[in-house]
PDB file of C-alpha atoms in Angstrom:
ATOM      1  CA  MET A   1      28.019 -14.919  -4.813  1.00 63.00           C
ATOM      2  CA  MET A   2      25.529 -17.700  -4.071  1.00 68.00           C
ATOM      3  CA  ARG A   3      24.687 -16.210  -0.671  1.00 71.00           C
ATOM      4  CA  PHE A   4      24.134 -12.793  -2.234  1.00 65.00           C
ATOM      5  CA  THR A   5      21.857 -14.294  -4.904  1.00 70.00           C
ATOM      6  CA  VAL A   6      19.763 -16.201  -2.355  1.00 73.00           C
ATOM      7  CA  ARG A   7      19.404 -13.096  -0.196  1.00 72.00           C
ATOM      8  CA  ARG A   8      18.200 -11.014  -3.149  1.00 71.00           C
ATOM      9  CA  LEU A   9      15.674 -13.692  -4.144  1.00 74.00           C
ATOM     10  CA  ILE A  10      14.260 -13.810  -0.601  1.00 78.00           C
ATOM     11  CA  GLU A  11      13.959 -10.020  -0.618  1.00 76.00           C
ATOM     12  CA  LEU A  12      12.197 -10.243  -3.990  1.00 76.00           C
ATOM     13  CA  VAL A  13       9.571 -12.640  -2.630  1.00 79.00           C
ATOM     14  CA  LEU A  14       8.908 -10.512   0.458  1.00 83.00           C
ATOM     15  CA  VAL A  15       8.587  -7.309  -1.568  1.00 82.00           C
ATOM     16  CA  PHE A  16       6.330  -9.044  -4.077  1.00 80.00           C
ATOM     17  CA  PHE A  17       3.881 -10.185  -1.411  1.00 81.00           C
ATOM     18  CA  GLY A  18       3.879  -6.802   0.307  1.00 83.00           C
ATOM     19  CA  VAL A  19       3.381  -4.740  -2.830  1.00 81.00           C
ATOM     20  CA  THR A  20       0.760  -6.991  -4.411  1.00 81.00           C
ATOM     21  CA  PHE A  21      -1.273  -7.049  -1.199  1.00 82.00           C
ATOM     22  CA  ALA A  22      -1.125  -3.253  -0.984  1.00 83.00           C
ATOM     23  CA  ILE A  23      -2.287  -2.918  -4.607  1.00 80.00           C
ATOM     24  CA  TYR A  24      -4.995  -5.537  -4.151  1.00 79.00           C
ATOM     25  CA  ALA A  25      -6.298  -3.795  -1.041  1.00 80.00           C
ATOM     26  CA  ALA A  26      -6.209  -0.371  -2.701  1.00 78.00           C
ATOM     27  CA  VAL A  27      -7.975  -1.519  -5.880  1.00 75.00           C
ATOM     28  CA  PHE A  28     -10.817  -3.331  -4.150  1.00 69.00           C
ATOM     29  CA  ALA A  29     -11.223  -0.531  -1.639  1.00 65.00           C
ATOM     30  CA  LEU A  30     -12.078   1.975  -4.394  1.00 62.00           C
ATOM     31  CA  PRO A  31     -15.462   3.663  -3.929  1.00 60.00           C
ATOM     32  CA  GLY A  32     -18.308   2.549  -6.161  1.00 60.00           C
ATOM     33  CA  ASP A  33     -19.733  -0.812  -7.148  1.00 60.00           C
ATOM     34  CA  PRO A  34     -18.250  -2.102 -10.427  1.00 62.00           C
ATOM     35  CA  ILE A  35     -20.845  -4.885 -10.647  1.00 66.00           C
ATOM     36  CA  SER A  36     -23.821  -2.556 -10.760  1.00 61.00           C
ATOM     37  CA  SER A  37     -22.268  -0.673 -13.692  1.00 60.00           C
ATOM     38  CA  LEU A  38     -21.939  -3.767 -15.897  1.00 62.00           C
ATOM     39  CA  GLY A  39     -25.417  -3.303 -17.274  1.00 58.00           C
ATOM     40  CA  GLY A  40     -24.748   0.204 -18.564  1.00 58.00           C
ATOM     41  CA  ASP A  41     -27.943   2.199 -18.840  1.00 58.00           C
ATOM     42  CA  GLN A  42     -30.022  -0.817 -17.849  1.00 64.00           C
ATOM     43  CA  PRO A  43     -29.342  -1.598 -14.163  1.00 65.00           C
ATOM     44  CA  LEU A  44     -28.888  -5.230 -13.243  1.00 63.00           C
ATOM     45  CA  SER A  45     -31.381  -6.913 -10.989  1.00 66.00           C
ATOM     46  CA  PRO A  46     -30.364  -7.424  -7.347  1.00 70.00           C
ATOM     47  CA  ALA A  47     -30.360 -11.196  -7.890  1.00 73.00           C
ATOM     48  CA  VAL A  48     -27.865 -10.930 -10.766  1.00 69.00           C
ATOM     49  CA  VAL A  49     -25.658  -8.530  -8.799  1.00 68.00           C
ATOM     50  CA  GLU A  50     -25.664 -10.882  -5.820  1.00 73.00           C
ATOM     51  CA  ARG A  51     -24.811 -13.864  -8.001  1.00 75.00           C
ATOM     52  CA  ILE A  52     -21.855 -12.074  -9.596  1.00 71.00           C
ATOM     53  CA  ARG A  53     -20.588 -10.904  -6.203  1.00 72.00           C
ATOM     54  CA  ASN A  54     -20.734 -14.473  -4.934  1.00 74.00           C
ATOM     55  CA  LEU A  55     -19.008 -15.739  -8.076  1.00 74.00           C
ATOM     56  CA  TYR A  56     -16.071 -13.385  -7.537  1.00 71.00           C
ATOM     57  CA  HIS A  57     -16.144 -13.736  -3.724  1.00 72.00           C
ATOM     58  CA  LEU A  58     -16.400  -9.961  -3.313  1.00 71.00           C
ATOM     59  CA  ASP A  59     -18.175 -10.271   0.023  1.00 69.00           C
ATOM     60  CA  ASP A  60     -15.400 -12.379   1.543  1.00 73.00           C
ATOM     61  CA  PRO A  61     -12.803 -10.767   3.851  1.00 77.00           C
ATOM     62  CA  LEU A  62      -9.996  -9.010   1.994  1.00 75.00           C
ATOM     63  CA  TRP A  63      -7.306 -11.394   3.245  1.00 79.00           C
ATOM     64  CA  SER A  64      -9.355 -14.371   2.008  1.00 80.00           C
ATOM     65  CA  GLN A  65      -9.758 -12.801  -1.439  1.00 78.00           C
ATOM     66  CA  TYR A  66      -6.010 -12.109  -1.601  1.00 82.00           C
ATOM     67  CA  LEU A  67      -5.033 -15.645  -0.595  1.00 84.00           C
ATOM     68  CA  ARG A  68      -7.397 -17.053  -3.218  1.00 82.00           C
ATOM     69  CA  TYR A  69      -5.822 -14.751  -5.800  1.00 81.00           C
ATOM     70  CA  LEU A  70      -2.321 -15.930  -4.819  1.00 82.00           C
ATOM     71  CA  GLY A  71      -3.430 -19.531  -5.157  1.00 82.00           C
ATOM     72  CA  HIS A  72      -4.560 -18.911  -8.725  1.00 79.00           C
ATOM     73  CA  LEU A  73      -1.426 -16.893  -9.408  1.00 80.00           C
ATOM     74  CA  LEU A  74       0.842 -19.821  -8.508  1.00 79.00           C
ATOM     75  CA  THR A  75      -0.724 -21.751 -11.390  1.00 80.00           C
ATOM     76  CA  GLY A  76      -0.160 -18.844 -13.778  1.00 76.00           C
ATOM     77  CA  ASP A  77      -3.786 -17.719 -13.681  1.00 77.00           C
ATOM     78  CA  LEU A  78      -4.238 -13.938 -13.470  1.00 79.00           C
ATOM     79  CA  GLY A  79      -7.972 -14.362 -13.102  1.00 76.00           C
ATOM     80  CA  VAL A  80     -10.918 -13.180 -15.183  1.00 78.00           C
ATOM     81  CA  ASP A  81     -12.529  -9.768 -15.348  1.00 76.00           C
ATOM     82  CA  PHE A  82     -16.133  -8.980 -14.455  1.00 74.00           C
ATOM     83  CA  ARG A  83     -17.207  -9.825 -18.003  1.00 75.00           C
ATOM     84  CA  GLY A  84     -15.698 -13.301 -17.908  1.00 74.00           C
ATOM     85  CA  ARG A  85     -12.658 -12.491 -20.072  1.00 79.00           C
ATOM     86  CA  SER A  86      -9.264 -13.911 -19.140  1.00 81.00           C
ATOM     87  CA  VAL A  87      -6.920 -11.207 -17.868  1.00 82.00           C
ATOM     88  CA  ALA A  88      -3.898 -13.128 -19.168  1.00 83.00           C
ATOM     89  CA  GLU A  89      -5.404 -13.333 -22.656  1.00 84.00           C
ATOM     90  CA  ARG A  90      -6.222  -9.626 -22.648  1.00 84.00           C
ATOM     91  CA  LEU A  91      -2.652  -8.875 -21.597  1.00 83.00           C
ATOM     92  CA  ALA A  92      -1.254 -11.183 -24.276  1.00 84.00           C
ATOM     93  CA  THR A  93      -2.904  -9.113 -26.992  1.00 86.00           C
ATOM     94  CA  ARG A  94      -1.487  -5.879 -25.558  1.00 85.00           C
ATOM     95  CA  TRP A  95       2.040  -6.905 -24.600  1.00 86.00           C
ATOM     96  CA  PRO A  96       3.565  -6.864 -28.104  1.00 87.00           C
ATOM     97  CA  VAL A  97       2.652  -3.199 -28.597  1.00 89.00           C
ATOM     98  CA  THR A  98       4.017  -2.107 -25.230  1.00 87.00           C
ATOM     99  CA  MET A  99       7.140  -4.250 -25.601  1.00 87.00           C
ATOM    100  CA  ARG A 100       7.974  -2.718 -28.980  1.00 89.00           C
ATOM    101  CA  LEU A 101       7.307   0.792 -27.701  1.00 89.00           C
ATOM    102  CA  ALA A 102       9.272   0.327 -24.468  1.00 88.00           C
ATOM    103  CA  LEU A 103      12.289  -1.410 -25.994  1.00 89.00           C
ATOM    104  CA  THR A 104      12.517   1.120 -28.835  1.00 91.00           C
ATOM    105  CA  ALA A 105      12.403   3.984 -26.335  1.00 90.00           C
ATOM    106  CA  TRP A 106      14.936   2.226 -24.107  1.00 90.00           C
ATOM    107  CA  VAL A 107      17.426   1.712 -26.927  1.00 90.00           C
ATOM    108  CA  ILE A 108      17.124   5.404 -27.833  1.00 90.00           C
ATOM    109  CA  GLN A 109      17.843   6.301 -24.209  1.00 88.00           C
ATOM    110  CA  VAL A 110      20.871   4.024 -24.034  1.00 88.00           C
ATOM    111  CA  VAL A 111      22.461   5.086 -27.319  1.00 89.00           C
ATOM    112  CA  ILE A 112      21.842   8.831 -27.183  1.00 89.00           C
ATOM    113  CA  GLY A 113      21.720   9.344 -23.411  1.00 87.00           C
ATOM    114  CA  VAL A 114      24.872   7.410 -22.574  1.00 87.00           C
ATOM    115  CA  GLY A 115      26.626   8.919 -25.591  1.00 87.00           C
ATOM    116  CA  LEU A 116      25.825  12.496 -24.583  1.00 88.00           C
ATOM    117  CA  GLY A 117      26.737  11.851 -20.953  1.00 86.00           C
ATOM    118  CA  LEU A 118      30.026  10.231 -21.875  1.00 85.00           C
ATOM    119  CA  VAL A 119      31.040  13.081 -24.173  1.00 86.00           C
ATOM    120  CA  ALA A 120      30.049  15.687 -21.567  1.00 86.00           C
ATOM    121  CA  GLY A 121      31.892  13.858 -18.772  1.00 83.00           C
ATOM    122  CA  LEU A 122      35.107  13.501 -20.768  1.00 81.00           C
ATOM    123  CA  ARG A 123      34.966  17.202 -21.692  1.00 83.00           C
ATOM    124  CA  LYS A 124      34.081  18.627 -18.317  1.00 82.00           C
ATOM    125  CA  ASN A 125      33.519  22.400 -18.114  1.00 80.00           C
ATOM    126  CA  THR A 126      33.732  22.872 -21.887  1.00 86.00           C
ATOM    127  CA  TRP A 127      31.038  24.302 -24.149  1.00 87.00           C
ATOM    128  CA  ILE A 128      30.018  20.724 -25.013  1.00 85.00           C
ATOM    129  CA  ASP A 129      29.447  19.915 -21.338  1.00 83.00           C
ATOM    130  CA  ARG A 130      27.408  23.084 -20.796  1.00 87.00           C
ATOM    131  CA  GLY A 131      25.443  22.483 -23.979  1.00 88.00           C
ATOM    132  CA  VAL A 132      24.443  18.969 -22.892  1.00 85.00           C
ATOM    133  CA  LEU A 133      23.411  20.297 -19.455  1.00 85.00           C
ATOM    134  CA  ILE A 134      21.240  23.047 -20.949  1.00 87.00           C
ATOM    135  CA  LEU A 135      19.685  20.644 -23.470  1.00 85.00           C
ATOM    136  CA  THR A 136      18.742  18.080 -20.820  1.00 83.00           C
ATOM    137  CA  ILE A 137      17.240  20.748 -18.564  1.00 83.00           C
ATOM    138  CA  LEU A 138      15.130  22.118 -21.415  1.00 84.00           C
ATOM    139  CA  ILE A 139      13.935  18.642 -22.361  1.00 81.00           C
ATOM    140  CA  ALA A 140      12.998  17.695 -18.804  1.00 77.00           C
ATOM    141  CA  SER A 141      11.051  20.943 -18.302  1.00 81.00           C
ATOM    142  CA  VAL A 142       8.528  20.303 -21.099  1.00 82.00           C
ATOM    143  CA  PRO A 143       5.434  18.241 -20.116  1.00 82.00           C
ATOM    144  CA  ILE A 144       5.192  14.955 -21.967  1.00 80.00           C
ATOM    145  CA  PHE A 145       1.762  15.677 -23.451  1.00 81.00           C
ATOM    146  CA  VAL A 146       3.077  18.963 -24.884  1.00 85.00           C
ATOM    147  CA  MET A 147       6.062  17.163 -26.360  1.00 84.00           C
ATOM    148  CA  ALA A 148       3.845  14.444 -27.824  1.00 85.00           C
ATOM    149  CA  VAL A 149       1.315  16.784 -29.436  1.00 87.00           C
ATOM    150  CA  THR A 150       4.104  19.013 -30.792  1.00 87.00           C
ATOM    151  CA  ALA A 151       5.880  15.994 -32.285  1.00 87.00           C
ATOM    152  CA  GLN A 152       2.640  14.876 -33.940  1.00 88.00           C
ATOM    153  CA  LEU A 153       2.065  18.335 -35.396  1.00 89.00           C
ATOM    154  CA  VAL A 154       5.608  18.854 -36.671  1.00 88.00           C
ATOM    155  CA  PHE A 155       6.727  15.396 -37.812  1.00 87.00           C
ATOM    156  CA  GLY A 156       3.324  13.933 -38.633  1.00 84.00           C
ATOM    157  CA  VAL A 157       1.138  16.747 -39.930  1.00 85.00           C
ATOM    158  CA  LYS A 158       3.566  19.397 -41.212  1.00 86.00           C
ATOM    159  CA  LEU A 159       6.418  17.244 -42.521  1.00 86.00           C
ATOM    160  CA  SER A 160       4.447  13.998 -43.070  1.00 81.00           C
ATOM    161  CA  LEU A 161       7.468  11.939 -42.051  1.00 84.00           C
ATOM    162  CA  LEU A 162       5.868   9.583 -39.537  1.00 85.00           C
ATOM    163  CA  PRO A 163       2.335   8.421 -38.654  1.00 85.00           C
ATOM    164  CA  ILE A 164       0.775  10.199 -35.696  1.00 83.00           C
ATOM    165  CA  ALA A 165      -1.458   7.409 -34.360  1.00 83.00           C
ATOM    166  CA  GLY A 166      -2.082   3.672 -34.448  1.00 81.00           C
ATOM    167  CA  VAL A 167       0.170   0.752 -35.310  1.00 81.00           C
ATOM    168  CA  THR A 168      -1.026  -0.027 -38.822  1.00 82.00           C
ATOM    169  CA  ASP A 169       2.396   0.747 -40.343  1.00 81.00           C
ATOM    170  CA  GLY A 170       4.148  -1.725 -38.033  1.00 81.00           C
ATOM    171  CA  TRP A 171       7.558  -1.472 -36.414  1.00 83.00           C
ATOM    172  CA  PRO A 172       9.543   0.758 -36.531  1.00 83.00           C
ATOM    173  CA  THR A 173       7.496   3.297 -38.490  1.00 85.00           C
ATOM    174  CA  SER A 174       4.492   3.451 -36.156  1.00 85.00           C
ATOM    175  CA  TYR A 175       6.614   3.294 -33.010  1.00 88.00           C
ATOM    176  CA  LEU A 176       9.481   5.656 -33.778  1.00 89.00           C
ATOM    177  CA  LEU A 177       7.693   8.920 -32.973  1.00 89.00           C
ATOM    178  CA  PRO A 178       5.984   7.834 -29.701  1.00 89.00           C
ATOM    179  CA  ALA A 179       9.118   5.959 -28.609  1.00 89.00           C
ATOM    180  CA  THR A 180      11.244   9.062 -29.139  1.00 88.00           C
ATOM    181  CA  VAL A 181       8.804  11.175 -27.137  1.00 87.00           C
ATOM    182  CA  LEU A 182       8.774   8.555 -24.392  1.00 86.00           C
ATOM    183  CA  ALA A 183      12.576   8.279 -24.392  1.00 86.00           C
ATOM    184  CA  VAL A 184      13.292  11.988 -24.186  1.00 84.00           C
ATOM    185  CA  TYR A 185      12.762  12.340 -20.449  1.00 78.00           C
ATOM    186  CA  GLY A 186      14.698   9.235 -19.482  1.00 81.00           C
ATOM    187  CA  LEU A 187      17.363  10.240 -21.992  1.00 83.00           C
ATOM    188  CA  ALA A 188      17.954  13.513 -20.159  1.00 84.00           C
ATOM    189  CA  ALA A 189      18.331  11.714 -16.827  1.00 85.00           C
ATOM    190  CA  VAL A 190      20.643   9.078 -18.323  1.00 87.00           C
ATOM    191  CA  ALA A 191      22.864  11.758 -19.865  1.00 87.00           C
ATOM    192  CA  ARG A 192      23.204  13.686 -16.579  1.00 86.00           C
ATOM    193  CA  LEU A 193      23.777  10.516 -14.554  1.00 86.00           C
ATOM    194  CA  THR A 194      26.402   9.212 -16.983  1.00 86.00           C
ATOM    195  CA  ARG A 195      28.161  12.562 -17.026  1.00 87.00           C
ATOM    196  CA  GLY A 196      28.298  12.751 -13.231  1.00 85.00           C
ATOM    197  CA  SER A 197      29.455   9.166 -12.874  1.00 84.00           C
ATOM    198  CA  VAL A 198      32.245   9.616 -15.439  1.00 83.00           C
ATOM    199  CA  VAL A 199      33.434  12.841 -13.777  1.00 82.00           C
ATOM    200  CA  ASP A 200      33.500  11.183 -10.338  1.00 81.00           C
ATOM    201  CA  THR A 201      35.398   8.172 -11.660  1.00 79.00           C
ATOM    202  CA  LEU A 202      37.960  10.298 -13.503  1.00 76.00           C
ATOM    203  CA  SER A 203      38.731  12.175 -10.275  1.00 77.00           C
ATOM    204  CA  SER A 204      39.183   9.004  -8.188  1.00 76.00           C
ATOM    205  CA  ASP A 205      42.530   7.882  -6.793  1.00 74.00           C
ATOM    206  CA  PHE A 206      42.748   4.616  -8.732  1.00 76.00           C
ATOM    207  CA  VAL A 207      42.375   6.446 -12.060  1.00 72.00           C
ATOM    208  CA  ARG A 208      45.196   8.832 -11.133  1.00 75.00           C
ATOM    209  CA  ALA A 209      47.292   5.783 -10.278  1.00 79.00           C
ATOM    210  CA  LEU A 210      46.555   4.301 -13.703  1.00 74.00           C
ATOM    211  CA  TRP A 211      47.643   7.527 -15.402  1.00 71.00           C
ATOM    212  CA  ALA A 212      50.830   7.497 -13.294  1.00 74.00           C
ATOM    213  CA  LYS A 213      51.581   3.946 -14.445  1.00 73.00           C
ATOM    214  CA  GLY A 214      51.555   5.171 -18.030  1.00 74.00           C
ATOM    215  CA  LEU A 215      48.494   3.291 -19.280  1.00 71.00           C
ATOM    216  CA  SER A 216      47.077   4.523 -22.554  1.00 72.00           C
ATOM    217  CA  ARG A 217      44.058   6.837 -22.581  1.00 70.00           C
ATOM    218  CA  ARG A 218      42.050   4.242 -24.502  1.00 73.00           C
ATOM    219  CA  ARG A 219      42.673   1.558 -21.883  1.00 73.00           C
ATOM    220  CA  VAL A 220      42.049   3.803 -18.880  1.00 73.00           C
ATOM    221  CA  ILE A 221      38.797   5.218 -20.236  1.00 74.00           C
ATOM    222  CA  GLY A 222      37.596   2.263 -22.283  1.00 70.00           C
ATOM    223  CA  VAL A 223      38.152  -0.349 -19.576  1.00 68.00           C
ATOM    224  CA  HIS A 224      38.471   1.120 -16.103  1.00 70.00           C
ATOM    225  CA  VAL A 225      36.498   4.371 -16.253  1.00 75.00           C
ATOM    226  CA  LEU A 226      33.576   2.990 -18.234  1.00 76.00           C
ATOM    227  CA  ARG A 227      33.346  -0.164 -16.119  1.00 75.00           C
ATOM    228  CA  ASN A 228      33.203   1.714 -12.820  1.00 75.00           C
ATOM    229  CA  SER A 229      30.934   4.443 -14.202  1.00 78.00           C
ATOM    230  CA  ALA A 230      28.452   1.903 -15.540  1.00 76.00           C
ATOM    231  CA  ILE A 231      27.128   0.694 -12.173  1.00 75.00           C
ATOM    232  CA  PRO A 232      24.761   3.604 -11.329  1.00 80.00           C
ATOM    233  CA  VAL A 233      23.820   4.009 -14.984  1.00 82.00           C
ATOM    234  CA  LEU A 234      22.897   0.326 -15.326  1.00 78.00           C
ATOM    235  CA  THR A 235      20.812   0.521 -12.182  1.00 77.00           C
ATOM    236  CA  TYR A 236      18.871   3.510 -13.462  1.00 82.00           C
ATOM    237  CA  LEU A 237      18.397   1.989 -16.917  1.00 83.00           C
ATOM    238  CA  ALA A 238      17.001  -1.192 -15.383  1.00 77.00           C
ATOM    239  CA  ILE A 239      14.548   0.752 -13.246  1.00 75.00           C
ATOM    240  CA  ASP A 240      13.591   2.862 -16.235  1.00 81.00           C
ATOM    241  CA  LEU A 241      13.062  -0.219 -18.393  1.00 79.00           C
ATOM    242  CA  GLY A 242      10.660  -1.541 -15.776  1.00 71.00           C
ATOM    243  CA  ALA A 243       8.821   1.778 -15.838  1.00 72.00           C
ATOM    244  CA  LEU A 244       8.652   1.760 -19.640  1.00 79.00           C
ATOM    245  CA  LEU A 245       7.334  -1.792 -19.684  1.00 73.00           C
ATOM    246  CA  GLY A 246       4.750  -0.621 -17.173  1.00 63.00           C
ATOM    247  CA  GLY A 247       2.995   1.009 -20.040  1.00 58.00           C
ATOM    248  CA  ALA A 248       3.176   4.698 -20.805  1.00 72.00           C
ATOM    249  CA  VAL A 249      -0.454   5.644 -20.258  1.00 74.00           C
ATOM    250  CA  VAL A 250      -0.125   9.193 -21.579  1.00 78.00           C
ATOM    251  CA  THR A 251       1.969   8.289 -24.622  1.00 84.00           C
ATOM    252  CA  GLU A 252      -0.171   5.308 -25.606  1.00 82.00           C
ATOM    253  CA  GLY A 253      -3.273   7.438 -25.160  1.00 80.00           C
ATOM    254  CA  ILE A 254      -2.084  10.353 -27.301  1.00 84.00           C
ATOM    255  CA  PHE A 255      -0.720   8.121 -30.065  1.00 86.00           C
ATOM    256  CA  ASN A 256      -3.646   5.674 -29.804  1.00 84.00           C
ATOM    257  CA  LEU A 257      -1.437   2.644 -29.225  1.00 85.00           C
ATOM    258  CA  PRO A 258      -3.349  -0.437 -27.992  1.00 86.00           C
ATOM    259  CA  GLY A 259      -0.843  -1.368 -25.313  1.00 84.00           C
ATOM    260  CA  VAL A 260      -0.822  -2.298 -21.640  1.00 84.00           C
ATOM    261  CA  GLY A 261      -0.890   1.324 -20.500  1.00 80.00           C
ATOM    262  CA  GLN A 262      -4.068   2.023 -22.423  1.00 81.00           C
ATOM    263  CA  LEU A 263      -5.668  -1.156 -21.051  1.00 84.00           C
ATOM    264  CA  LEU A 264      -4.680  -0.194 -17.506  1.00 81.00           C
ATOM    265  CA  PHE A 265      -6.218   3.256 -17.873  1.00 79.00           C
ATOM    266  CA  GLU A 266      -9.436   1.847 -19.296  1.00 79.00           C
ATOM    267  CA  SER A 267      -9.661  -0.744 -16.516  1.00 80.00           C
ATOM    268  CA  ILE A 268      -9.174   1.862 -13.784  1.00 77.00           C
ATOM    269  CA  ARG A 269     -11.808   4.100 -15.359  1.00 75.00           C
ATOM    270  CA  VAL A 270     -14.492   1.371 -15.292  1.00 72.00           C
ATOM    271  CA  HIS A 271     -13.387  -0.085 -11.911  1.00 74.00           C
ATOM    272  CA  GLU A 272     -12.320  -3.372 -13.498  1.00 77.00           C
ATOM    273  CA  GLY A 273     -10.483  -4.566 -10.385  1.00 77.00           C
ATOM    274  CA  PRO A 274      -9.310  -8.034 -11.530  1.00 80.00           C
ATOM    275  CA  THR A 275      -7.742  -6.570 -14.667  1.00 83.00           C
ATOM    276  CA  VAL A 276      -5.997  -3.776 -12.772  1.00 82.00           C
ATOM    277  CA  VAL A 277      -4.588  -6.206 -10.205  1.00 83.00           C
ATOM    278  CA  GLY A 278      -3.537  -8.674 -12.911  1.00 83.00           C
ATOM    279  CA  ILE A 279      -1.706  -5.993 -14.893  1.00 83.00           C
ATOM    280  CA  ALA A 280      -0.070  -4.599 -11.753  1.00 82.00           C
ATOM    281  CA  THR A 281       1.090  -8.081 -10.709  1.00 83.00           C
ATOM    282  CA  ALA A 282       2.688  -8.734 -14.091  1.00 82.00           C
ATOM    283  CA  LEU A 283       4.431  -5.357 -14.038  1.00 80.00           C
ATOM    284  CA  ILE A 284       5.682  -5.856 -10.480  1.00 81.00           C
ATOM    285  CA  LEU A 285       7.189  -9.214 -11.431  1.00 81.00           C
ATOM    286  CA  ILE A 286       8.965  -7.685 -14.409  1.00 80.00           C
ATOM    287  CA  PHE A 287      10.279  -4.806 -12.323  1.00 77.00           C
ATOM    288  CA  LEU A 288      11.506  -7.004  -9.459  1.00 79.00           C
ATOM    289  CA  LEU A 289      13.151  -9.585 -11.705  1.00 79.00           C
ATOM    290  CA  THR A 290      14.884  -6.830 -13.659  1.00 77.00           C
ATOM    291  CA  SER A 291      16.161  -5.314 -10.407  1.00 75.00           C
ATOM    292  CA  VAL A 292      17.567  -8.670  -9.259  1.00 77.00           C
ATOM    293  CA  VAL A 293      19.325  -9.251 -12.588  1.00 77.00           C
ATOM    294  CA  VAL A 294      20.885  -5.782 -12.419  1.00 73.00           C
ATOM    295  CA  ASP A 295      22.017  -6.310  -8.822  1.00 73.00           C
ATOM    296  CA  LEU A 296      23.720  -9.533  -9.867  1.00 73.00           C
ATOM    297  CA  LEU A 297      25.409  -7.807 -12.800  1.00 71.00           C
ATOM    298  CA  ASN A 298      26.516  -4.953 -10.552  1.00 67.00           C
ATOM    299  CA  SER A 299      27.990  -7.428  -8.073  1.00 69.00           C
ATOM    300  CA  LEU A 300      30.050  -8.911 -10.898  1.00 69.00           C
ATOM    301  CA  LEU A 301      31.273  -5.460 -11.952  1.00 61.00           C
ATOM    302  CA  ASP A 302      32.028  -4.445  -8.350  1.00 61.00           C
ATOM    303  CA  PRO A 303      32.517  -7.380  -5.914  1.00 61.00           C
ATOM    304  CA  ARG A 304      32.317  -4.966  -2.951  1.00 58.00           C
ATOM    305  CA  ILE A 305      28.528  -4.848  -3.438  1.00 56.00           C
ATOM    306  CA  ARG A 306      28.229  -8.480  -2.366  1.00 55.00           C
ATOM    307  CA  HIS A 307      29.690  -7.619   1.040  1.00 51.00           C
ATOM    308  CA  ASP A 308      27.599  -4.517   1.798  1.00 54.00           C
TER     309      ASP A 308
END
């Protein structure tokens, strides 16, 4: 187990360096000069532009800029944007909104998605199974912005059940509608994945051996089937949680939620490179750490993984 853990941590470090360098290179290779646009309608003087470029070392080679960024990152410094604001402080004000939105959506996916998939898998080829399949296909075929605007119109405007924008009503009132919209697509995938995993496990040889031994249905399904079916579902849920924490740009934009996704979109639009790289770095760390934790949990559920 220790060897497996060390190997996964080494892989994490290598992937982190590779991905962050690729993002850093892509962001600072974007066309246009973000410094010259800082003055808005009044262009900055060449002397001011040159001073800012020197301050942020924008004329240095790309590898030198990246190494300097890594040096600051090791001390927990995500840098400052082109207006002198701390990227970490800007993220700190946005994280609570995105965390509440993402975790609410994730819980909805887990409860409803796993529940639907489990019921469909245990009742294979029945009307319940077909109904879940049709429902998930219909859900996945609707664009998210259509789903979001429709939810606002029906539940916010027509029925006046939930607010349609902002976070003034706090959690869960302000987050329930956007979180449900955000969860719908992952929910459909979770339901189908859970259903397929349960069906495959029920048809395996070891489950037939358990039935032959006379074990009760509750023990076979509740212990052995669920445990072995959980591995692919846990992996997907972990990846999806990382994606949700990445900030749902479309959802936060439609529902006017001041989260990380909205900040990322705004930063890309104005070519705010340090902020984009800082946000991407934080999200990559979350995603990679989540993946490692899930791999370790999977190796505990199925020791064969440690020897692959």
